[in-house]
Amino acid sequence: MSSRFGMRSFTMLASAAVIGAVTLGTGATAHADDFSEKKPLLKGSTTASYYWDDASGRNGDTGLPASGKPMQKGLAASPSWPLLTEGYVIYKGKKEPFFVGDRGPGVPSNRGIMLDLDAKTFASLTGGKFNSSSLTVDGVGGQGHIKIDYVITKWGPGVGKKNHPVAFSTGAWSRKDANPAKPPVVTAEKKIEKKEEDKPAAPAQVAEKAPEKAREEKAPQAELAAAVTNRETESNGVGGLALVSGLAFLGGGLFLARGRIRKAFER
């Protein structure tokens, strides 16, 4: 759990005039249930801590969050993003939504801890349990920081840096950002798969299919040629037999005729 160093109390006063009428309904979060389906405006990674300020003064509690709304699950503190910015974090495959309702962490942000999650969200991500008495997370071995990926789906309307977070000490949280980060390009996986299917076959694949196709085309021709050859053979066999029979008949006739001619001359 990050130390606030009195930073939140100071920020509440500085932010009051800025946020004005921009508020959330009591107990309602600023994110929708389908948070992971929204178009991302910014993606990145950072180290996240956790806290729980319910204005009870326990465990270093410095008062209500800078937005003036009660502490709740999904409320996070950022050192530079505009208040009411929405998004979600990912830790070991688990996703949890958040909205920026507070400022911080203070000094820890100088060391790269750029997001302060509420204790209940931290417990949900890590498999721990929120302790309402100590305002800490039990069952995580005292772990207070985790490496997370973040996705911003909506920028808040007020002051603050609309880009990758920077330390609280830079003062970016108090300045209007007129040049937000360009949304990352998202390519639909289904379209990529479809294009892969529509691609023409590679030369090697065509070469492999060519002999097979040739064999398929030659098969009917070979069968036809064999049938013609068989018919010719059968036809030649019958013709040859007829020719032999004819010659034999002719030879027999000539033999008989020769005998008759000889007798005629002897007379």
mmCIF file of C-alpha atoms in Angstrom:
data_model
loop_
_atom_site.group_PDB
_atom_site.id
_atom_site.type_symbol
_atom_site.label_atom_id
_atom_site.label_comp_id
_atom_site.label_asym_id
_atom_site.label_seq_id
_atom_site.Cartn_x
_atom_site.Cartn_y
_atom_site.Cartn_z
ATOM 1 C CA MET A 1 0.000 0.000 0.000
ATOM 2 C CA SER A 2 1.617 3.228 -1.152
ATOM 3 C CA SER A 3 2.188 6.142 1.201
ATOM 4 C CA ARG A 4 0.272 9.292 0.232
ATOM 5 C CA PHE A 5 2.483 11.797 2.127
ATOM 6 C CA GLY A 6 -0.455 14.180 2.619
ATOM 7 C CA MET A 7 -0.671 14.571 -1.143
ATOM 8 C CA ARG A 8 -4.335 13.608 -1.414
ATOM 9 C CA SER A 9 -5.586 16.277 1.022
ATOM 10 C CA PHE A 10 -3.731 18.935 -0.962
ATOM 11 C CA THR A 11 -5.067 17.596 -4.220
ATOM 12 C CA MET A 12 -8.668 17.628 -3.009
ATOM 13 C CA LEU A 13 -8.488 21.387 -2.533
ATOM 14 C CA ALA A 14 -6.715 21.949 -5.846
ATOM 15 C CA SER A 15 -9.168 19.736 -7.753
ATOM 16 C CA ALA A 16 -12.424 21.016 -6.241
ATOM 17 C CA ALA A 17 -12.654 24.067 -8.522
ATOM 18 C CA VAL A 18 -11.704 22.001 -11.562
ATOM 19 C CA ILE A 19 -14.123 19.113 -11.256
ATOM 20 C CA GLY A 20 -17.056 21.379 -10.328
ATOM 21 C CA ALA A 21 -20.247 19.764 -11.469
ATOM 22 C CA VAL A 22 -18.477 16.736 -12.959
ATOM 23 C CA THR A 23 -19.424 14.041 -10.462
ATOM 24 C CA LEU A 24 -20.464 10.393 -10.276
ATOM 25 C CA GLY A 25 -23.645 9.027 -8.762
ATOM 26 C CA THR A 26 -23.215 7.898 -5.167
ATOM 27 C CA GLY A 27 -21.799 4.386 -5.070
ATOM 28 C CA ALA A 28 -21.867 4.089 -8.876
ATOM 29 C CA THR A 29 -18.755 3.392 -10.902
ATOM 30 C CA ALA A 30 -17.896 5.250 -14.106
ATOM 31 C CA HIS A 31 -17.347 2.150 -16.222
ATOM 32 C CA ALA A 32 -19.734 -0.075 -18.136
ATOM 33 C CA ASP A 33 -20.023 -3.825 -17.718
ATOM 34 C CA ASP A 34 -18.688 -4.416 -21.228
ATOM 35 C CA PHE A 35 -15.486 -2.492 -20.477
ATOM 36 C CA SER A 36 -13.207 -4.912 -22.342
ATOM 37 C CA GLU A 37 -15.242 -4.549 -25.549
ATOM 38 C CA LYS A 38 -14.673 -0.806 -25.852
ATOM 39 C CA LYS A 39 -12.171 0.626 -28.303
ATOM 40 C CA PRO A 40 -8.811 1.205 -26.575
ATOM 41 C CA LEU A 41 -7.400 4.721 -26.543
ATOM 42 C CA LEU A 42 -4.129 3.853 -24.805
ATOM 43 C CA LYS A 43 -2.299 0.694 -23.763
ATOM 44 C CA GLY A 44 0.684 0.275 -21.505
ATOM 45 C CA SER A 45 2.245 -1.367 -18.460
ATOM 46 C CA THR A 46 3.218 -0.117 -15.033
ATOM 47 C CA THR A 47 3.538 -1.068 -11.381
ATOM 48 C CA ALA A 48 0.379 -0.681 -9.314
ATOM 49 C CA SER A 49 -0.019 -0.297 -5.557
ATOM 50 C CA TYR A 50 -3.254 -0.266 -3.576
ATOM 51 C CA TYR A 51 -4.997 1.845 -0.936
ATOM 52 C CA TRP A 52 -8.395 2.415 0.689
ATOM 53 C CA ASP A 53 -9.308 5.884 1.944
ATOM 54 C CA ASP A 54 -12.764 5.965 3.525
ATOM 55 C CA ALA A 55 -12.238 9.130 5.581
ATOM 56 C CA SER A 56 -12.039 7.055 8.772
ATOM 57 C CA GLY A 57 -8.480 8.109 9.533
ATOM 58 C CA ARG A 58 -7.326 4.488 9.805
ATOM 59 C CA ASN A 59 -4.045 3.162 8.443
ATOM 60 C CA GLY A 60 -2.771 6.447 7.047
ATOM 61 C CA ASP A 61 -6.156 7.414 5.597
ATOM 62 C CA THR A 62 -5.994 11.030 4.408
ATOM 63 C CA GLY A 63 -9.673 11.557 3.673
ATOM 64 C CA LEU A 64 -12.097 11.127 0.800
ATOM 65 C CA PRO A 65 -10.733 10.780 -2.750
ATOM 66 C CA ALA A 66 -10.034 13.945 -4.748
ATOM 67 C CA SER A 67 -13.214 13.543 -6.775
ATOM 68 C CA GLY A 68 -15.225 13.937 -3.565
ATOM 69 C CA LYS A 69 -16.937 10.588 -4.099
ATOM 70 C CA PRO A 70 -16.838 7.761 -1.545
ATOM 71 C CA MET A 71 -14.222 5.049 -1.772
ATOM 72 C CA GLN A 72 -15.486 2.051 -3.724
ATOM 73 C CA LYS A 73 -14.354 -0.910 -5.778
ATOM 74 C CA GLY A 74 -13.090 0.252 -9.155
ATOM 75 C CA LEU A 75 -11.937 3.680 -7.962
ATOM 76 C CA ALA A 76 -8.243 4.218 -8.679
ATOM 77 C CA ALA A 77 -5.779 7.034 -8.145
ATOM 78 C CA SER A 78 -3.577 8.318 -10.973
ATOM 79 C CA PRO A 79 -0.730 10.832 -10.744
ATOM 80 C CA SER A 80 -1.489 12.390 -14.141
ATOM 81 C CA TRP A 81 -4.598 11.059 -15.933
ATOM 82 C CA PRO A 82 -7.734 13.268 -15.918
ATOM 83 C CA LEU A 83 -10.300 12.493 -13.237
ATOM 84 C CA LEU A 84 -13.107 10.197 -14.448
ATOM 85 C CA THR A 85 -10.858 8.546 -17.002
ATOM 86 C CA GLU A 86 -12.060 4.963 -17.530
ATOM 87 C CA GLY A 87 -10.328 1.713 -18.423
ATOM 88 C CA TYR A 88 -9.305 -1.683 -17.130
ATOM 89 C CA VAL A 89 -6.222 -3.443 -15.826
ATOM 90 C CA ILE A 90 -4.943 -6.945 -16.557
ATOM 91 C CA TYR A 91 -2.959 -9.099 -14.148
ATOM 92 C CA LYS A 92 -2.104 -12.725 -14.976
ATOM 93 C CA GLY A 93 -5.062 -12.970 -17.357
ATOM 94 C CA LYS A 94 -7.563 -11.387 -14.944
ATOM 95 C CA LYS A 95 -9.311 -8.161 -15.934
ATOM 96 C CA GLU A 96 -10.793 -5.547 -13.630
ATOM 97 C CA PRO A 97 -12.358 -2.184 -14.579
ATOM 98 C CA PHE A 98 -11.427 1.102 -12.966
ATOM 99 C CA PHE A 99 -12.085 4.819 -13.170
ATOM 100 C CA VAL A 100 -9.808 7.609 -11.959
ATOM 101 C CA GLY A 101 -11.421 9.120 -8.899
ATOM 102 C CA ASP A 102 -8.354 10.244 -7.003
ATOM 103 C CA ARG A 103 -4.809 11.579 -7.283
ATOM 104 C CA GLY A 104 -1.746 9.536 -6.406
ATOM 105 C CA PRO A 105 0.413 7.829 -5.638
ATOM 106 C CA GLY A 106 2.580 10.814 -4.704
ATOM 107 C CA VAL A 107 6.261 10.141 -4.053
ATOM 108 C CA PRO A 108 6.023 6.458 -5.161
ATOM 109 C CA SER A 109 5.174 7.661 -8.681
ATOM 110 C CA ASN A 110 8.733 8.998 -8.885
ATOM 111 C CA ARG A 111 9.834 5.350 -8.647
ATOM 112 C CA GLY A 112 7.561 4.171 -11.459
ATOM 113 C CA ILE A 113 4.481 3.209 -9.428
ATOM 114 C CA MET A 114 1.964 4.956 -11.662
ATOM 115 C CA LEU A 115 -1.386 3.576 -10.491
ATOM 116 C CA ASP A 116 -2.983 3.151 -7.078
ATOM 117 C CA LEU A 117 -5.798 0.585 -7.247
ATOM 118 C CA ASP A 118 -8.459 0.285 -4.606
ATOM 119 C CA ALA A 119 -7.819 -2.558 -2.150
ATOM 120 C CA LYS A 120 -10.845 -4.577 -3.297
ATOM 121 C CA THR A 121 -9.745 -4.572 -6.942
ATOM 122 C CA PHE A 122 -6.209 -5.452 -5.844
ATOM 123 C CA ALA A 123 -7.583 -8.385 -3.834
ATOM 124 C CA SER A 124 -9.673 -9.595 -6.771
ATOM 125 C CA LEU A 125 -6.671 -9.560 -9.104
ATOM 126 C CA THR A 126 -4.270 -11.282 -6.711
ATOM 127 C CA GLY A 127 -6.651 -13.785 -5.145
ATOM 128 C CA GLY A 128 -6.474 -12.090 -1.724
ATOM 129 C CA LYS A 129 -9.196 -10.861 0.594
ATOM 130 C CA PHE A 130 -9.953 -7.292 1.591
ATOM 131 C CA ASN A 131 -9.713 -6.753 5.342
ATOM 132 C CA SER A 132 -12.252 -4.077 6.258
ATOM 133 C CA SER A 133 -10.708 -3.631 9.700
ATOM 134 C CA SER A 134 -7.125 -2.961 8.647
ATOM 135 C CA LEU A 135 -8.008 -1.679 5.129
ATOM 136 C CA THR A 136 -5.377 -4.055 3.730
ATOM 137 C CA VAL A 137 -5.395 -7.182 1.587
ATOM 138 C CA ASP A 138 -4.879 -10.513 3.343
ATOM 139 C CA GLY A 139 -3.681 -13.777 1.842
ATOM 140 C CA VAL A 140 -1.072 -12.324 -0.523
ATOM 141 C CA GLY A 141 1.963 -12.587 1.739
ATOM 142 C CA GLY A 142 2.171 -8.861 2.329
ATOM 143 C CA GLN A 143 2.426 -8.142 -1.377
ATOM 144 C CA GLY A 144 1.688 -4.495 -2.042
ATOM 145 C CA HIS A 145 2.797 -3.967 -5.644
ATOM 146 C CA ILE A 146 2.049 -5.846 -8.861
ATOM 147 C CA LYS A 147 3.011 -5.424 -12.501
ATOM 148 C CA ILE A 148 -0.119 -4.747 -14.543
ATOM 149 C CA ASP A 149 -1.138 -3.888 -18.080
ATOM 150 C CA TYR A 150 -3.624 -1.053 -18.449
ATOM 151 C CA VAL A 151 -6.062 -0.107 -21.192
ATOM 152 C CA ILE A 152 -7.739 3.306 -21.317
ATOM 153 C CA THR A 153 -11.177 3.308 -22.999
ATOM 154 C CA LYS A 154 -12.348 6.836 -22.145
ATOM 155 C CA TRP A 155 -10.576 10.020 -21.157
ATOM 156 C CA GLY A 156 -11.970 12.192 -18.379
ATOM 157 C CA PRO A 157 -13.240 15.680 -19.303
ATOM 158 C CA GLY A 158 -11.041 17.652 -16.929
ATOM 159 C CA VAL A 159 -7.368 18.525 -16.636
ATOM 160 C CA GLY A 160 -4.667 15.889 -16.757
ATOM 161 C CA LYS A 161 -2.342 14.173 -19.173
ATOM 162 C CA LYS A 162 -4.088 11.992 -21.784
ATOM 163 C CA ASN A 163 -1.104 9.804 -22.414
ATOM 164 C CA HIS A 164 1.181 7.414 -20.553
ATOM 165 C CA PRO A 165 1.281 8.393 -16.877
ATOM 166 C CA VAL A 166 4.007 10.607 -15.419
ATOM 167 C CA ALA A 167 4.964 11.326 -11.810
ATOM 168 C CA PHE A 168 2.732 13.482 -9.649
ATOM 169 C CA SER A 169 5.618 15.892 -9.097
ATOM 170 C CA THR A 170 5.539 16.944 -12.790
ATOM 171 C CA GLY A 171 2.229 18.738 -12.212
ATOM 172 C CA ALA A 172 0.738 17.187 -15.357
ATOM 173 C CA TRP A 173 -2.429 16.410 -13.378
ATOM 174 C CA SER A 174 -3.223 20.138 -13.178
ATOM 175 C CA ARG A 175 -2.842 21.072 -16.853
ATOM 176 C CA LYS A 176 -5.315 20.674 -19.699
ATOM 177 C CA ASP A 177 -4.034 18.280 -22.361
ATOM 178 C CA ALA A 178 -4.986 19.330 -25.891
ATOM 179 C CA ASN A 179 -2.887 16.651 -27.576
ATOM 180 C CA PRO A 180 -4.033 13.197 -26.383
ATOM 181 C CA ALA A 181 -2.222 10.039 -27.403
ATOM 182 C CA LYS A 182 -3.199 8.478 -30.717
ATOM 183 C CA PRO A 183 -5.289 5.315 -30.205
ATOM 184 C CA PRO A 184 -3.403 2.078 -30.924
ATOM 185 C CA VAL A 185 -4.171 0.322 -34.191
ATOM 186 C CA VAL A 186 -6.278 -2.795 -33.618
ATOM 187 C CA THR A 187 -6.383 -5.452 -36.358
ATOM 188 C CA ALA A 188 -9.301 -7.885 -36.387
ATOM 189 C CA GLU A 189 -7.984 -11.459 -36.122
ATOM 190 C CA LYS A 190 -10.905 -12.843 -38.096
ATOM 191 C CA LYS A 191 -10.031 -10.669 -41.110
ATOM 192 C CA ILE A 192 -6.438 -11.882 -40.991
ATOM 193 C CA GLU A 193 -7.580 -15.507 -40.913
ATOM 194 C CA LYS A 194 -9.902 -14.890 -43.862
ATOM 195 C CA LYS A 195 -7.110 -13.321 -45.905
ATOM 196 C CA GLU A 196 -4.894 -16.341 -45.161
ATOM 197 C CA GLU A 197 -7.611 -18.639 -46.500
ATOM 198 C CA ASP A 198 -8.049 -16.530 -49.663
ATOM 199 C CA LYS A 199 -4.327 -16.530 -50.475
ATOM 200 C CA PRO A 200 -3.360 -18.408 -53.702
ATOM 201 C CA ALA A 201 -1.486 -21.643 -53.193
ATOM 202 C CA ALA A 202 2.279 -21.353 -52.953
ATOM 203 C CA PRO A 203 4.376 -22.550 -55.950
ATOM 204 C CA ALA A 204 5.578 -25.563 -53.968
ATOM 205 C CA GLN A 205 1.984 -26.571 -53.234
ATOM 206 C CA VAL A 206 1.053 -26.127 -56.902
ATOM 207 C CA ALA A 207 4.037 -28.259 -57.909
ATOM 208 C CA GLU A 208 2.964 -31.006 -55.532
ATOM 209 C CA LYS A 209 -0.576 -31.003 -56.906
ATOM 210 C CA ALA A 210 0.509 -30.907 -60.595
ATOM 211 C CA PRO A 211 1.655 -34.583 -60.918
ATOM 212 C CA GLU A 212 -1.450 -35.760 -59.109
ATOM 213 C CA LYS A 213 -3.666 -33.698 -61.403
ATOM 214 C CA ALA A 214 -1.793 -35.031 -64.455
ATOM 215 C CA ARG A 215 -2.333 -38.611 -63.275
ATOM 216 C CA GLU A 216 -6.028 -37.904 -62.822
ATOM 217 C CA GLU A 217 -6.266 -36.466 -66.363
ATOM 218 C CA LYS A 218 -4.266 -39.343 -67.926
ATOM 219 C CA ALA A 219 -6.252 -42.094 -66.225
ATOM 220 C CA PRO A 220 -9.347 -41.826 -68.497
ATOM 221 C CA GLN A 221 -7.124 -41.527 -71.568
ATOM 222 C CA ALA A 222 -5.185 -44.651 -70.601
ATOM 223 C CA GLU A 223 -8.401 -46.595 -70.049
ATOM 224 C CA LEU A 224 -9.710 -45.453 -73.440
ATOM 225 C CA ALA A 225 -6.464 -46.409 -75.186
ATOM 226 C CA ALA A 226 -6.514 -49.852 -73.553
ATOM 227 C CA ALA A 227 -10.096 -50.407 -74.629
ATOM 228 C CA VAL A 228 -9.310 -49.410 -78.239
ATOM 229 C CA THR A 229 -6.265 -51.718 -78.246
ATOM 230 C CA ASN A 230 -8.333 -54.622 -76.965
ATOM 231 C CA ARG A 231 -10.988 -54.005 -79.590
ATOM 232 C CA GLU A 232 -8.330 -53.851 -82.315
ATOM 233 C CA THR A 233 -6.765 -57.051 -81.039
ATOM 234 C CA GLU A 234 -10.108 -58.800 -80.975
ATOM 235 C CA SER A 235 -10.920 -57.451 -84.420
ATOM 236 C CA ASN A 236 -7.542 -58.536 -85.829
ATOM 237 C CA GLY A 237 -8.025 -61.985 -84.357
ATOM 238 C CA VAL A 238 -11.386 -62.511 -86.060
ATOM 239 C CA GLY A 239 -10.118 -61.035 -89.337
ATOM 240 C CA GLY A 240 -7.033 -63.234 -89.281
ATOM 241 C CA LEU A 241 -9.117 -66.360 -88.755
ATOM 242 C CA ALA A 242 -11.397 -65.415 -91.610
ATOM 243 C CA LEU A 243 -8.395 -64.792 -93.874
ATOM 244 C CA VAL A 244 -6.837 -68.159 -93.033
ATOM 245 C CA SER A 245 -10.138 -69.901 -93.639
ATOM 246 C CA GLY A 246 -10.553 -68.148 -96.966
ATOM 247 C CA LEU A 247 -7.061 -69.051 -98.112
ATOM 248 C CA ALA A 248 -7.604 -72.652 -97.089
ATOM 249 C CA PHE A 249 -10.867 -72.751 -99.019
ATOM 250 C CA LEU A 250 -9.232 -71.145 -102.056
ATOM 251 C CA GLY A 251 -6.293 -73.565 -101.876
ATOM 252 C CA GLY A 252 -8.649 -76.532 -101.734
ATOM 253 C CA GLY A 253 -10.583 -75.235 -104.728
ATOM 254 C CA LEU A 254 -7.410 -74.790 -106.791
ATOM 255 C CA PHE A 255 -6.307 -78.333 -105.918
ATOM 256 C CA LEU A 256 -9.586 -79.811 -107.165
ATOM 257 C CA ALA A 257 -9.565 -77.648 -110.267
ATOM 258 C CA ARG A 258 -6.003 -78.747 -111.105
ATOM 259 C CA GLY A 259 -7.086 -82.408 -111.075
ATOM 260 C CA ARG A 260 -9.946 -81.746 -113.470
ATOM 261 C CA ILE A 261 -7.757 -79.799 -115.865
ATOM 262 C CA ARG A 262 -5.169 -82.627 -115.980
ATOM 263 C CA LYS A 263 -7.875 -85.187 -116.865
ATOM 264 C CA ALA A 264 -9.160 -82.966 -119.638
ATOM 265 C CA PHE A 265 -5.716 -82.848 -121.253
ATOM 266 C CA GLU A 266 -5.244 -86.618 -120.931
ATOM 267 C CA ARG A 267 -8.359 -87.161 -122.980
#
